[in-house]
XYZ file of C-alpha atoms in Angstrom:
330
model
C 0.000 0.000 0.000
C 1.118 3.816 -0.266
C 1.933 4.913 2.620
C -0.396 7.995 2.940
C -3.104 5.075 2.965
C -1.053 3.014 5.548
C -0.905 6.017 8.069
C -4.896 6.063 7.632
C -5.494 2.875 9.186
C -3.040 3.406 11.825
C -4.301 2.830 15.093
C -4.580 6.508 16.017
C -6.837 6.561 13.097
C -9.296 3.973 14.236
C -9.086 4.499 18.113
C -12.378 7.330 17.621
C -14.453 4.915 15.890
C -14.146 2.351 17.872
C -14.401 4.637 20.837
C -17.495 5.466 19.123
C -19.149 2.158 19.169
C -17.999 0.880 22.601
C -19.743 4.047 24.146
C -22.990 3.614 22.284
C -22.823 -0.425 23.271
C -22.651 0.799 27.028
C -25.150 3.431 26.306
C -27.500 0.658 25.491
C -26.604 -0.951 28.097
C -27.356 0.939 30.303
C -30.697 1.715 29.445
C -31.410 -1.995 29.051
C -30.123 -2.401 32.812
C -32.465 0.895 33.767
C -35.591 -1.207 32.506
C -37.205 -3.563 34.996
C -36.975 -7.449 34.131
C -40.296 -8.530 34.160
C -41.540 -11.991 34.291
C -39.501 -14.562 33.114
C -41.717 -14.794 30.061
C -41.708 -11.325 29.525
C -37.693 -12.065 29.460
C -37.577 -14.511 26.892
C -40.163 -13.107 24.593
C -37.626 -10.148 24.467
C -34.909 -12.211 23.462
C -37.095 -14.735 20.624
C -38.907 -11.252 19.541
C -41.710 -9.990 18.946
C -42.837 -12.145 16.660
C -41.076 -14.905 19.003
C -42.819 -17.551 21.369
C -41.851 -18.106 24.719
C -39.352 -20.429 25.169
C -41.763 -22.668 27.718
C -44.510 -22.255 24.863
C -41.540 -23.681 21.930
C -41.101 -26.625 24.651
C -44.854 -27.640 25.172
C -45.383 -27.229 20.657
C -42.227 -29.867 20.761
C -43.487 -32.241 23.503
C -46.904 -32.294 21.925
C -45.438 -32.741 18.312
C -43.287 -35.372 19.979
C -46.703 -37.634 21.629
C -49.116 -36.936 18.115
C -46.013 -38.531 16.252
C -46.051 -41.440 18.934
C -49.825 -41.841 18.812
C -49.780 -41.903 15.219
C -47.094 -44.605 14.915
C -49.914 -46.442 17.078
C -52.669 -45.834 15.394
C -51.388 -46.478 12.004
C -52.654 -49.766 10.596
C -49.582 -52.460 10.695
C -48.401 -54.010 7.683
C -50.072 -57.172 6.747
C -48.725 -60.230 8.176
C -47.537 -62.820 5.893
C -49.663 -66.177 6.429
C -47.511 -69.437 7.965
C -46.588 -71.750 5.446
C -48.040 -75.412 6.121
C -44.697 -76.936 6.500
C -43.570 -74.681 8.946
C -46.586 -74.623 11.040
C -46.417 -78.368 10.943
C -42.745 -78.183 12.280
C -44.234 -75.277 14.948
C -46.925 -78.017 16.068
C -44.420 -80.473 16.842
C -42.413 -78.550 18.686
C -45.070 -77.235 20.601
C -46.318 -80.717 21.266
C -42.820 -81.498 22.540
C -41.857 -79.077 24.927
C -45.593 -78.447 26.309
C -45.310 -74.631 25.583
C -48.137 -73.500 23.177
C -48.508 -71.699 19.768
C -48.818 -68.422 19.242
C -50.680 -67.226 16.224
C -50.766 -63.929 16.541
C -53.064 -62.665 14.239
C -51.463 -64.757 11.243
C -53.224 -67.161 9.181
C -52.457 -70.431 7.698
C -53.722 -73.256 4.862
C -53.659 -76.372 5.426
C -53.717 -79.620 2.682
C -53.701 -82.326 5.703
C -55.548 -82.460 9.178
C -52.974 -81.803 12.057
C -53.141 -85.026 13.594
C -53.263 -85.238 17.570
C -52.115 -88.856 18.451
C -51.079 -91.280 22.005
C -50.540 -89.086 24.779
C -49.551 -85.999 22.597
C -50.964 -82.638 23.972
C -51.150 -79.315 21.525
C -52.379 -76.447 22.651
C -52.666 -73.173 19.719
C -53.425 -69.695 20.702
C -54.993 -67.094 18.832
C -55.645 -64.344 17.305
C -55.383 -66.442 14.312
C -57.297 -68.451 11.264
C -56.654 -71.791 10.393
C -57.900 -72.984 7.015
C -58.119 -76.977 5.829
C -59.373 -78.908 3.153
C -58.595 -82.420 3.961
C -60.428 -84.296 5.598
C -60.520 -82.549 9.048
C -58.750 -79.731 9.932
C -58.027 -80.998 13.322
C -58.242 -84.853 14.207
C -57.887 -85.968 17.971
C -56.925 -89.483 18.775
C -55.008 -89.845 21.887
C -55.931 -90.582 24.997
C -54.255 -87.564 26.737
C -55.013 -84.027 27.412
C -55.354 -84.135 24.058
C -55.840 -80.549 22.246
C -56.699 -76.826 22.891
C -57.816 -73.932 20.881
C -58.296 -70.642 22.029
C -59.482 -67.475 19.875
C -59.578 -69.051 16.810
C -60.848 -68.976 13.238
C -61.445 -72.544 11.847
C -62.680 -73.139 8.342
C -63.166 -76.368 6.849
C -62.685 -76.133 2.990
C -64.476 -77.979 0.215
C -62.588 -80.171 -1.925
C -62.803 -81.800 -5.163
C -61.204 -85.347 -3.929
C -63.818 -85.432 -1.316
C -67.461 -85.402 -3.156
C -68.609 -88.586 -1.215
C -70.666 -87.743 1.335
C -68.936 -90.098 3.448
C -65.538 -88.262 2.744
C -66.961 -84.933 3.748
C -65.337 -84.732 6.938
C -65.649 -82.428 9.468
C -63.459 -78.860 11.134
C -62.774 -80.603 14.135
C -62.859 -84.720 14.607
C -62.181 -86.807 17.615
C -62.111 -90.454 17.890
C -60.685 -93.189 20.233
C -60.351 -91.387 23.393
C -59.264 -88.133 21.626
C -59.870 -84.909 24.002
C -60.453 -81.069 22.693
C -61.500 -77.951 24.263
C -62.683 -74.758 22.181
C -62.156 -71.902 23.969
C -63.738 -68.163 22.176
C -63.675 -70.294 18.967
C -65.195 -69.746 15.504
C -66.006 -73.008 13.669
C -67.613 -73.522 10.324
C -67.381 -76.026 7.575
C -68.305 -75.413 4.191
C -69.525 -79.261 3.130
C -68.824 -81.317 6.722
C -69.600 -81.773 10.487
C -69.067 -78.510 12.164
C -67.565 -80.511 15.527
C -67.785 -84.630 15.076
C -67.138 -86.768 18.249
C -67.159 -90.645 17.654
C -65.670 -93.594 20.036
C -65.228 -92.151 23.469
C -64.270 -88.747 22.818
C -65.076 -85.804 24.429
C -64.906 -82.109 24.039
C -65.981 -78.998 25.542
C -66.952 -75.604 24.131
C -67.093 -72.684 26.098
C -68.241 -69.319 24.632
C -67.640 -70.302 20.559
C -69.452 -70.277 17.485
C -70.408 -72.824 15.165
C -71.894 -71.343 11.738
C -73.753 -72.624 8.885
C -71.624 -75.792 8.218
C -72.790 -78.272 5.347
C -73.997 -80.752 7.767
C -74.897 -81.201 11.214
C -73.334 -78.436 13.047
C -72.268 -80.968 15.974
C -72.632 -84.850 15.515
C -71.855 -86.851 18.620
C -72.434 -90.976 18.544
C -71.506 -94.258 20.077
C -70.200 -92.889 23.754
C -68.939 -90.039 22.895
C -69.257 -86.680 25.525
C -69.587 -82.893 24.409
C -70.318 -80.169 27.464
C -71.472 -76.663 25.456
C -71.808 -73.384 27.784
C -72.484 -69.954 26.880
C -72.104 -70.718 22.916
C -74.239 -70.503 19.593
C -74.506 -73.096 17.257
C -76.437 -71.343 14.012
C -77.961 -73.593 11.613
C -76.643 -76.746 10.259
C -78.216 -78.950 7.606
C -79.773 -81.394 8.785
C -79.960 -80.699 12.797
C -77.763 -78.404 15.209
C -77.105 -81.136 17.544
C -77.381 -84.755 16.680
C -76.893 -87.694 19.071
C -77.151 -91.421 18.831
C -76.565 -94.548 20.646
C -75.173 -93.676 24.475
C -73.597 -90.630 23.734
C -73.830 -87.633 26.121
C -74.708 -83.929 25.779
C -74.731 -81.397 28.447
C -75.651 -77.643 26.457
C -75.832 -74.711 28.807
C -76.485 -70.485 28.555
C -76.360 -71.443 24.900
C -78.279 -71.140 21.465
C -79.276 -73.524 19.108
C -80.599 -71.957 16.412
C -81.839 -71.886 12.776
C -81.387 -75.300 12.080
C -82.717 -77.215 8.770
C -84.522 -80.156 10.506
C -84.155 -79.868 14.279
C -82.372 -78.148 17.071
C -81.244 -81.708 19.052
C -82.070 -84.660 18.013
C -81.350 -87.474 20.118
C -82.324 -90.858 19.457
C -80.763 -94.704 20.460
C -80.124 -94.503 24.261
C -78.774 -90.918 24.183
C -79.044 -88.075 26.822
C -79.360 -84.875 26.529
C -79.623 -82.355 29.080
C -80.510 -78.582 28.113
C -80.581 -75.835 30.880
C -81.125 -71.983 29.793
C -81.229 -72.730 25.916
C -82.816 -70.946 22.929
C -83.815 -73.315 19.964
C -85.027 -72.993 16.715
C -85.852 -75.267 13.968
C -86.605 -74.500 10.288
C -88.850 -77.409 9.108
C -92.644 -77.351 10.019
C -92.646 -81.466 9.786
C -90.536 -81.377 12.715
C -90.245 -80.799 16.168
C -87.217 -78.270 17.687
C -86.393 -80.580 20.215
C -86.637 -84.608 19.943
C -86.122 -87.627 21.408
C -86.553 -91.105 20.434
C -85.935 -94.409 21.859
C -87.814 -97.243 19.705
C -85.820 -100.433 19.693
C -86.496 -102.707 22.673
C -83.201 -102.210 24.829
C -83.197 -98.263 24.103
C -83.309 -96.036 27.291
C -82.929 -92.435 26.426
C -83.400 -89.217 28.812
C -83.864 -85.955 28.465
C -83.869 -82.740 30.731
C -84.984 -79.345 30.081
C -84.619 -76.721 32.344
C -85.783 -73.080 31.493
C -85.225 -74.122 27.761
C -87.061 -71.469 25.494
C -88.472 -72.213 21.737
C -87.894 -69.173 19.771
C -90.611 -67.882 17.708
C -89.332 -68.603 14.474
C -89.725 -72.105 14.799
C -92.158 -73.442 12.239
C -92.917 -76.964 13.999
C -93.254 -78.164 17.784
C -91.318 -77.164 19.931
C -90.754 -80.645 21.912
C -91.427 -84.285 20.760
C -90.699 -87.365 22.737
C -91.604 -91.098 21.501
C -90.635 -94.529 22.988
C -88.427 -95.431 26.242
C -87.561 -91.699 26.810
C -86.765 -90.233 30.838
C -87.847 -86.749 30.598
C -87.661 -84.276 33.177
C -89.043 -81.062 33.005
């Protein structure tokens, strides 16, 4: 530079100006100090700005903005769960059956080609949310003479078939045999050509608080010496009867509703009994009766017992018909 410039920005020459500024900085200062503080709001909205938010009121926008984007990752509806392939819910059943620890479903769904097959002393035990689909023969088939098998919260569906047009091939969602044992616990059952529930032999099931809908046959078929205790559960139509019953076989229904069946409600016949306490029943054909019992051969002994058993209004035959060697108590 030349040096009339370099004496310019000396520090003589720049000493003023900055004198300048540092006495206008105190002057403000000063005033500032003069003012008094205020709130602490009143603070902080001076430092933001005017057009500024509180700094408590900027912590409460990011909290909130914080719990709506929490809530909404709630809220939002999950990603569909891929279903269980059949193999591997086959290899999940075993296991289970194994180490007595149950399956969890949760909320999946899988198809079957071949009933899961309950056998000796083997004891399975599935929990829900969850659908099971099968078109064999049976989605579940019970044969052991141990605890046998458990469902809970659970979607069955029998599928039709085209190997199985016989009428004895038509199977059923859920069939025991032997000494086979199964409890239905909040269960949905249906069956789109078959037996709804089938017990046969000396098996013996309970149902508490499911559903049995429409199936293609009798919604629940129980014969020889078989055993079936029903509480607080609906069994909606069923073509022919809701309930059917032969030889010594043994059916307790409770706080339950048999309903909108082709034929009849319960039919028992043979030496059956069948004991009804606090039961709606309807029947669709006028021909027949809701409720009957029959015992015709000479070494039949049935029974039945109805206790506070209501006939719905939409039935379009009797409501009760007993004929032959029949124990009824009213």
């Amino acid at each position: 530079l030349r040096p009339e410039l370099r004496r310019s920005r000396s520090p003589s020459t720049r000493a003023p100006r900055r004198a300048a500024v540092r006495s206008s900085k105190t002057h403000q200062t000063r005033s500032r100090a003069a003012q008094p503080l205020g709130p602490p709001a009143a603070r902080w909205t001076r430092r933001v700005g005017r057009r500024g938010c509180p700094a408590r009121h900027i912590m409460q926008m990011v909290l909130l903005a914080r719990t709506a984007h929490a809530l909404t990752a709630q809220v939002a509806p999950k990603a569909s769960v891929p279903p269980i392939s059949e193999h591997r819910f086959l290899e999940l059943c075993r296991a289970a059956a194994r180490c007595g620890r149950p399956v969890e479903m949760q909320g999946r769904r899988v198809a079957l080609t071949k009933a899961i097959r309950v056998q000796r002393q083997d004891e399975l035990t599935i929990h829900g949310p969850g659908r099971i689909d099968g078109s064999g023969h049976s989605v579940f088939q019970i044969e052991g003479n141990g605890q046998g098998l458990l469902l809970r919260d659970l979607d069955l569906r029998h599928r039709r078939a085209p190997d199985r047009a016989e009428k004895r091939s038509l199977g059923a969602c859920v069939f025991a045999r032997g000494r086979g044992a199964v409890k239905l616990q909040r269960c949905r059952v249906t069956s789109e050509e078959g037996f709804g529930v089938w017990l046969v032999q000396r098996a013996r099931a309970v149902l508490h608080a499911c559903e049995i809908i429409d199936p293609g046959r009798t919604a629940v078929a129980v014969f020889n010496v078989a055993k079936l205790d029903v509480s607080s559960s609906t069994i909606q139509g069923g073509d022919q009867h809701g309930v059917c019953m032969r030889g010594e076989a043994y059916v307790s229904i409770r706080d339950s509703r048999v309903v909108g069946a082709a034929d009849r409600a319960c039919y028992a016949y043979m030496s059956a009994r069948l004991e009804l306490a606090r039961t709606e029943v309807s029947a669709k054909d006028a021909t027949c009766a809701a409720i009957q019992c029959e015992a015709l051969r000479p070494h039949d002994a049935a029974r039945l017992v109805l206790d506070d058993v209501v006939v719905a209004s939409d039935t379009r035959g009797r409501g009760c018909s007993v004929a032959g060697n029949v124990a009824l108590t009213l």
